[in-house]
Amino acid sequence: MALFNVRVYGLLFDDNNRLLVSDEFIRGMYITKLPGGGLEIGEGTRDCLQREFLEETGIEVEVLEHIYTTDFFQISAFNNKDQIISIYYKVKAEQHINIPTQTTPFNFHPDQIADPNGESEVFRWLDWNSLTEESVTLPIDKVVIRLLKQQPQLIFKTP
């Protein structure tokens, strides 16, 4: 039976115009994605994003403007029976961002990826000037990065 899988992601930029991304090892695959995750029954999209950010990063965020919702058919990368609907918001950290980050993609400790069925996650900042669609793995994230690069006013206020 095919299902809809609703995902909610946040675009968190720091004061240096760097975007927070998550490098993950999931089911033997290496992916770079935006922080966020799956909507649970009884949960609103903004509540979901706040919960996911807190669970994944320990950062409390304020959910700001809606940026994008999937407007094309996308099958799940992990389950070929689910259609993915992804919703993206700009978010702002409620406090100083103090999480461990890496500078090299997929900089895992060997024990983090020893189990091919295991999951691991590390965070990394991507500079706006070097950010491209190729910076992320998932098809919908690529669309969002392309949109941001074409319309930076969605993220950055212009005078």
Coordinates of N, CA and C in Angstrom, one line a residue:
M1 N 0.9 -1.2 0.0 CA 0.0 0.0 0.0 C 0.9 1.2 0.0
A2 N 0.7 2.1 -0.9 CA 1.4 3.4 -1.0 C 0.9 4.4 0.0
L3 N 1.9 5.1 0.6 CA 1.5 6.1 1.6 C 2.2 7.4 1.3
F4 N 1.7 8.5 1.9 CA 2.3 9.8 1.8 C 3.2 9.9 3.0
N5 N 4.4 10.4 2.8 CA 5.4 10.6 3.9 C 5.7 12.1 3.9
V6 N 5.2 12.7 5.0 CA 5.4 14.2 5.1 C 6.6 14.5 5.9
R7 N 7.6 15.3 5.3 CA 8.8 15.6 6.0 C 8.9 17.1 6.1
V8 N 9.5 17.6 7.2 CA 9.6 19.0 7.4 C 11.0 19.4 7.7
Y9 N 11.6 20.4 7.0 CA 13.0 20.7 7.1 C 13.2 22.2 7.4
G10 N 14.3 22.5 8.0 CA 14.6 23.9 8.4 C 15.9 24.4 7.7
L11 N 15.8 25.6 7.3 CA 17.0 26.3 6.8 C 17.5 27.3 7.8
L12 N 18.6 26.8 8.5 CA 19.2 27.6 9.5 C 20.5 28.2 9.0
F13 N 20.6 29.5 9.0 CA 21.8 30.2 8.6 C 22.4 30.9 9.8
D14 N 23.7 30.9 9.9 CA 24.3 31.6 11.1 C 24.7 33.0 10.7
D15 N 25.3 33.8 11.5 CA 25.7 35.2 11.3 C 26.7 35.3 10.1
N16 N 27.3 34.2 9.7 CA 28.3 34.3 8.6 C 27.7 33.8 7.3
N17 N 26.4 33.8 7.2 CA 25.7 33.3 6.0 C 26.0 31.9 5.6
R18 N 26.2 31.0 6.6 CA 26.4 29.6 6.4 C 25.2 28.8 6.7
L19 N 24.9 27.8 5.9 CA 23.7 27.0 6.1 C 24.1 25.7 6.8
L20 N 23.3 25.3 7.8 CA 23.6 24.1 8.6 C 23.0 22.9 7.8
V21 N 23.9 21.9 7.5 CA 23.4 20.6 6.9 C 23.8 19.5 7.8
S22 N 23.2 18.4 7.5 CA 23.5 17.1 8.2 C 24.1 16.1 7.3
D23 N 25.3 15.6 7.6 CA 25.8 14.5 6.8 C 25.4 13.2 7.6
E24 N 24.8 12.3 6.9 CA 24.2 11.1 7.5 C 24.6 9.9 6.9
F25 N 24.8 8.8 7.7 CA 25.0 7.5 7.2 C 23.7 6.7 7.6
I26 N 22.9 6.4 6.6 CA 21.6 5.7 6.8 C 21.5 4.5 5.9
R27 N 21.3 3.3 6.5 CA 21.1 2.1 5.7 C 22.1 1.9 4.6
G28 N 23.4 2.2 5.0 CA 24.5 2.0 4.1 C 24.7 3.1 3.1
M29 N 23.9 4.1 3.2 CA 24.1 5.2 2.2 C 24.6 6.5 2.9
Y30 N 25.4 7.3 2.2 CA 25.8 8.5 2.7 C 25.0 9.6 2.0
I31 N 24.4 10.5 2.9 CA 23.6 11.6 2.3 C 23.9 12.9 3.1
T32 N 23.8 14.0 2.3 CA 23.9 15.3 3.0 C 22.5 15.9 2.8
K33 N 21.9 16.3 3.9 CA 20.5 16.9 3.8 C 20.4 18.0 4.8
L34 N 19.2 18.6 4.7 CA 18.9 19.7 5.6 C 18.3 19.1 6.9
P35 N 18.5 19.7 8.0 CA 18.0 19.2 9.3 C 16.4 19.2 9.3
G36 N 15.9 18.1 9.8 CA 14.5 18.0 9.9 C 14.1 16.5 9.9
G37 N 12.8 16.2 9.7 CA 12.4 14.8 9.7 C 10.9 14.7 9.5
G38 N 10.4 13.5 9.9 CA 9.0 13.1 9.7 C 8.0 13.7 10.6
L39 N 6.9 14.1 10.0 CA 5.7 14.6 10.7 C 5.0 13.4 11.4
E40 N 4.7 13.6 12.6 CA 4.0 12.5 13.3 C 2.5 12.8 13.4
I41 N 1.7 11.8 13.6 CA 0.2 12.0 13.7 C -0.1 12.9 14.8
G42 N -1.0 13.9 14.6 CA -1.4 14.8 15.7 C -0.4 16.0 15.8
E43 N 0.5 16.1 15.0 CA 1.5 17.2 15.1 C 1.4 18.2 13.9
G44 N 1.6 19.4 14.2 CA 1.6 20.4 13.1 C 3.0 20.5 12.5
T45 N 3.1 21.1 11.3 CA 4.4 21.1 10.7 C 5.4 21.9 11.4
R46 N 5.0 23.0 12.0 CA 6.0 23.9 12.8 C 6.4 23.2 14.1
D47 N 5.5 22.5 14.7 CA 5.8 21.8 15.9 C 6.8 20.6 15.6
C48 N 6.5 20.0 14.5 CA 7.4 18.9 14.0 C 8.8 19.4 13.8
L49 N 9.0 20.5 13.2 CA 10.3 21.1 12.9 C 11.0 21.4 14.2
Q50 N 10.3 22.1 15.1 CA 10.9 22.4 16.4 C 11.4 21.1 17.1
R51 N 10.6 20.1 17.1 CA 10.9 18.8 17.8 C 12.1 18.2 17.1
E52 N 12.1 18.1 15.8 CA 13.2 17.5 15.0 C 14.5 18.2 15.2
F53 N 14.5 19.5 15.2 CA 15.7 20.3 15.4 C 16.3 20.0 16.8
L54 N 15.4 20.0 17.8 CA 15.8 19.8 19.2 C 16.4 18.4 19.3
E55 N 15.7 17.4 18.7 CA 16.2 16.0 18.8 C 17.5 15.8 18.1
E56 N 17.6 16.4 16.9 CA 18.8 16.1 16.1 C 20.0 17.0 16.5
T57 N 19.8 18.3 16.9 CA 20.9 19.2 17.1 C 21.0 19.7 18.5
G58 N 19.9 19.6 19.3 CA 19.8 20.2 20.6 C 19.5 21.7 20.6
I59 N 19.2 22.2 19.4 CA 19.0 23.6 19.2 C 17.5 23.9 19.2
E60 N 17.0 24.9 20.0 CA 15.7 25.3 20.0 C 15.6 26.4 18.9
V61 N 14.6 26.2 18.0 CA 14.5 27.1 16.9 C 13.1 27.8 16.9
E62 N 13.1 29.0 16.4 CA 11.8 29.7 16.1 C 11.6 29.4 14.6
V63 N 10.4 28.9 14.2 CA 10.1 28.6 12.8 C 9.5 29.9 12.2
L64 N 10.2 30.4 11.2 CA 9.8 31.6 10.5 C 9.0 31.4 9.2
E65 N 9.4 32.0 8.1 CA 8.7 31.9 6.9 C 8.7 30.5 6.2
H66 N 7.6 30.2 5.6 CA 7.5 29.0 4.8 C 8.3 29.4 3.5
I67 N 9.1 28.4 3.1 CA 10.0 28.7 1.9 C 9.5 27.8 0.7
Y68 N 9.1 26.6 0.9 CA 8.8 25.7 -0.2 C 8.1 24.5 0.3
T69 N 7.1 24.0 -0.5 CA 6.5 22.7 -0.4 C 6.6 21.9 -1.7
T70 N 7.0 20.6 -1.6 CA 7.1 19.8 -2.8 C 5.9 20.0 -3.7
D71 N 6.2 20.3 -5.0 CA 5.1 20.4 -6.0 C 5.3 19.5 -7.2
F72 N 6.0 18.4 -6.9 CA 6.1 17.4 -8.0 C 6.2 16.0 -7.3
F73 N 6.0 15.0 -8.1 CA 6.0 13.6 -7.5 C 7.4 13.2 -7.2
Q74 N 7.6 12.7 -5.9 CA 8.9 12.2 -5.5 C 8.7 11.0 -4.7
I75 N 9.3 9.9 -5.2 CA 9.2 8.6 -4.4 C 10.3 8.7 -3.3
S76 N 10.1 8.0 -2.2 CA 11.1 8.0 -1.1 C 12.4 7.3 -1.6
A77 N 13.5 7.9 -1.1 CA 14.8 7.3 -1.3 C 15.0 6.0 -0.5
F78 N 14.2 5.8 0.5 CA 14.3 4.6 1.4 C 13.2 3.6 1.3
N79 N 12.1 3.9 0.6 CA 11.0 3.0 0.5 C 10.3 3.4 -0.8
N80 N 10.4 2.5 -1.8 CA 9.8 2.8 -3.1 C 8.3 2.7 -3.2
K81 N 7.6 2.6 -2.0 CA 6.2 2.7 -2.0 C 5.6 4.0 -1.5
D82 N 6.5 4.8 -0.9 CA 6.0 6.1 -0.3 C 6.3 7.3 -1.2
Q83 N 5.3 8.2 -1.3 CA 5.5 9.4 -1.9 C 5.9 10.5 -0.9
I84 N 6.9 11.2 -1.1 CA 7.4 12.2 -0.2 C 6.8 13.6 -0.5
I85 N 6.4 14.2 0.6 CA 5.9 15.6 0.5 C 6.9 16.3 1.6
S86 N 7.7 17.2 1.1 CA 8.6 17.9 2.0 C 8.2 19.4 2.1
I87 N 8.3 19.9 3.3 CA 7.9 21.3 3.6 C 9.1 22.0 4.2
Y88 N 9.5 23.1 3.7 CA 10.7 23.8 4.2 C 10.4 25.2 4.8
Y89 N 11.0 25.5 5.9 CA 10.8 26.7 6.6 C 12.2 27.4 6.9
K90 N 12.2 28.7 6.9 CA 13.4 29.4 7.4 C 13.3 29.3 8.9
V91 N 14.3 29.0 9.6 CA 14.3 29.0 11.1 C 15.4 29.8 11.7
K92 N 15.2 30.2 12.9 CA 16.2 31.0 13.7 C 16.5 30.4 15.0
A93 N 17.7 30.3 15.4 CA 18.1 29.7 16.7 C 17.6 30.6 17.8
E94 N 17.1 30.0 18.8 CA 16.6 30.8 20.0 C 17.8 31.2 20.9
Q95 N 18.9 30.5 20.8 CA 20.1 30.8 21.6 C 21.3 30.7 20.7
H96 N 22.4 31.0 21.3 CA 23.7 30.9 20.6 C 23.9 29.4 20.1
I97 N 24.3 29.3 18.8 CA 24.4 27.9 18.3 C 25.8 27.4 18.7
N98 N 25.7 26.3 19.5 CA 26.9 25.7 20.0 C 26.8 24.2 19.9
I99 N 27.0 23.7 18.6 CA 26.9 22.3 18.4 C 28.2 21.9 17.7
P100 N 28.7 20.7 18.0 CA 29.9 20.2 17.3 C 29.6 20.1 15.8
T101 N 30.5 20.6 15.0 CA 30.4 20.5 13.5 C 31.7 20.1 12.9
Q102 N 31.6 19.6 11.7 CA 32.7 19.1 11.0 C 33.0 20.1 9.8
T103 N 34.2 20.0 9.3 CA 34.5 20.8 8.1 C 34.6 20.0 6.8
T104 N 34.7 18.7 7.0 CA 34.9 17.7 5.9 C 33.6 16.9 5.9
P105 N 33.0 16.7 4.6 CA 31.8 15.8 4.5 C 32.0 14.4 5.0
F106 N 31.0 13.9 5.7 CA 31.0 12.5 6.2 C 32.2 12.2 7.1
N107 N 32.6 13.1 7.9 CA 33.7 12.9 8.8 C 33.3 12.1 10.1
F108 N 32.9 10.8 9.8 CA 32.5 10.0 10.9 C 33.7 9.3 11.5
H109 N 33.5 8.9 12.8 CA 34.5 8.0 13.4 C 34.2 6.6 12.8
P110 N 35.2 5.7 12.7 CA 34.9 4.4 12.1 C 33.8 3.6 12.8
D111 N 33.7 3.7 14.1 CA 32.7 3.0 14.8 C 31.3 3.4 14.5
Q112 N 31.2 4.7 14.0 CA 29.8 5.2 13.7 C 29.3 4.6 12.4
I113 N 30.1 4.1 11.5 CA 29.7 3.5 10.3 C 30.0 2.0 10.1
A114 N 30.4 1.4 11.2 CA 30.8 0.0 11.2 C 29.7 -0.9 10.8
D115 N 28.5 -0.6 11.3 CA 27.3 -1.4 11.1 C 26.6 -0.8 9.8
P116 N 26.5 -1.6 8.7 CA 25.9 -1.1 7.5 C 24.4 -0.8 7.7
N117 N 23.8 -1.3 8.7 CA 22.4 -1.1 9.0 C 22.2 0.0 10.0
G118 N 23.3 0.6 10.5 CA 23.2 1.6 11.5 C 23.0 3.0 11.0
E119 N 22.9 3.9 11.8 CA 22.7 5.3 11.4 C 23.6 6.2 12.2
S120 N 24.2 7.2 11.6 CA 25.0 8.2 12.2 C 24.8 9.5 11.6
E121 N 25.1 10.6 12.3 CA 24.8 11.9 11.8 C 25.9 12.9 12.4
V122 N 26.4 13.7 11.5 CA 27.3 14.8 11.9 C 26.9 16.1 11.2
F123 N 27.1 17.2 11.8 CA 26.7 18.5 11.2 C 27.8 19.3 10.6
R124 N 27.5 20.1 9.6 CA 28.5 20.9 8.9 C 27.9 22.2 8.4
W125 N 28.6 23.2 8.4 CA 28.2 24.5 7.9 C 28.7 24.7 6.4
L126 N 27.8 25.1 5.5 CA 28.1 25.4 4.1 C 28.0 26.9 3.9
D127 N 29.1 27.4 3.4 CA 29.1 28.9 3.1 C 28.2 29.2 1.9
W128 N 27.4 30.3 2.0 CA 26.5 30.7 1.0 C 27.1 30.8 -0.4
N129 N 28.3 31.3 -0.4 CA 29.0 31.6 -1.7 C 29.4 30.3 -2.4
S130 N 29.6 29.2 -1.7 CA 30.0 27.9 -2.3 C 28.8 26.9 -2.3
L131 N 27.6 27.3 -1.8 CA 26.5 26.5 -1.8 C 25.9 26.3 -3.2
T132 N 25.7 25.0 -3.6 CA 25.1 24.6 -4.9 C 24.2 23.5 -4.7
E133 N 23.4 23.1 -5.7 CA 22.5 22.0 -5.7 C 23.3 20.7 -5.3
E134 N 24.6 20.6 -5.8 CA 25.4 19.5 -5.6 C 25.8 19.3 -4.1
S135 N 25.6 20.4 -3.3 CA 26.0 20.3 -1.9 C 25.1 19.4 -1.1
V136 N 23.9 19.1 -1.6 CA 23.0 18.2 -0.9 C 22.7 17.0 -1.8
T137 N 22.1 16.0 -1.2 CA 21.9 14.7 -1.9 C 20.5 14.5 -2.4
L138 N 19.5 14.8 -1.5 CA 18.1 14.5 -1.8 C 17.5 15.4 -2.9
P139 N 16.7 14.8 -3.8 CA 16.2 15.6 -4.9 C 15.4 16.9 -4.5
I140 N 14.6 16.8 -3.5 CA 13.8 18.0 -3.1 C 14.7 19.0 -2.5
D141 N 15.7 18.6 -1.7 CA 16.7 19.6 -1.1 C 17.4 20.3 -2.3
K142 N 17.7 19.6 -3.4 CA 18.3 20.3 -4.5 C 17.5 21.4 -5.1
V143 N 16.2 21.1 -5.2 CA 15.2 22.1 -5.7 C 15.2 23.3 -4.8
V144 N 15.2 23.1 -3.5 CA 15.2 24.2 -2.5 C 16.5 25.0 -2.6
I145 N 17.6 24.4 -2.7 CA 18.9 25.1 -2.8 C 18.9 26.0 -4.1
R146 N 18.4 25.4 -5.2 CA 18.3 26.1 -6.5 C 17.4 27.3 -6.3
L147 N 16.3 27.2 -5.7 CA 15.3 28.3 -5.4 C 16.0 29.4 -4.6
L148 N 16.7 29.0 -3.5 CA 17.4 30.0 -2.7 C 18.4 30.7 -3.4
K149 N 19.2 30.1 -4.3 CA 20.2 30.7 -5.0 C 19.6 31.7 -6.1
Q150 N 18.5 31.3 -6.6 CA 17.8 32.2 -7.6 C 17.1 33.4 -6.9
Q151 N 16.7 33.1 -5.7 CA 15.9 34.2 -4.9 C 16.4 34.3 -3.5
P152 N 17.6 34.8 -3.3 CA 18.2 34.9 -2.0 C 17.4 35.8 -1.0
Q153 N 16.5 36.6 -1.6 CA 15.7 37.4 -0.7 C 14.8 36.6 0.1
L154 N 14.6 35.3 -0.2 CA 13.7 34.4 0.6 C 14.4 34.2 2.0
I155 N 15.7 34.3 2.0 CA 16.4 34.0 3.2 C 17.0 35.3 3.8
F156 N 17.6 36.1 2.9 CA 18.3 37.3 3.4 C 17.5 38.5 3.1
K157 N 17.3 39.3 4.1 CA 16.5 40.6 3.9 C 17.3 41.5 3.1
T158 N 16.6 42.2 2.1 CA 17.3 43.2 1.3 C 16.7 44.5 1.7
P159 N 17.6 45.6 1.7 CA 17.2 46.9 2.2 C 16.2 47.5 1.2

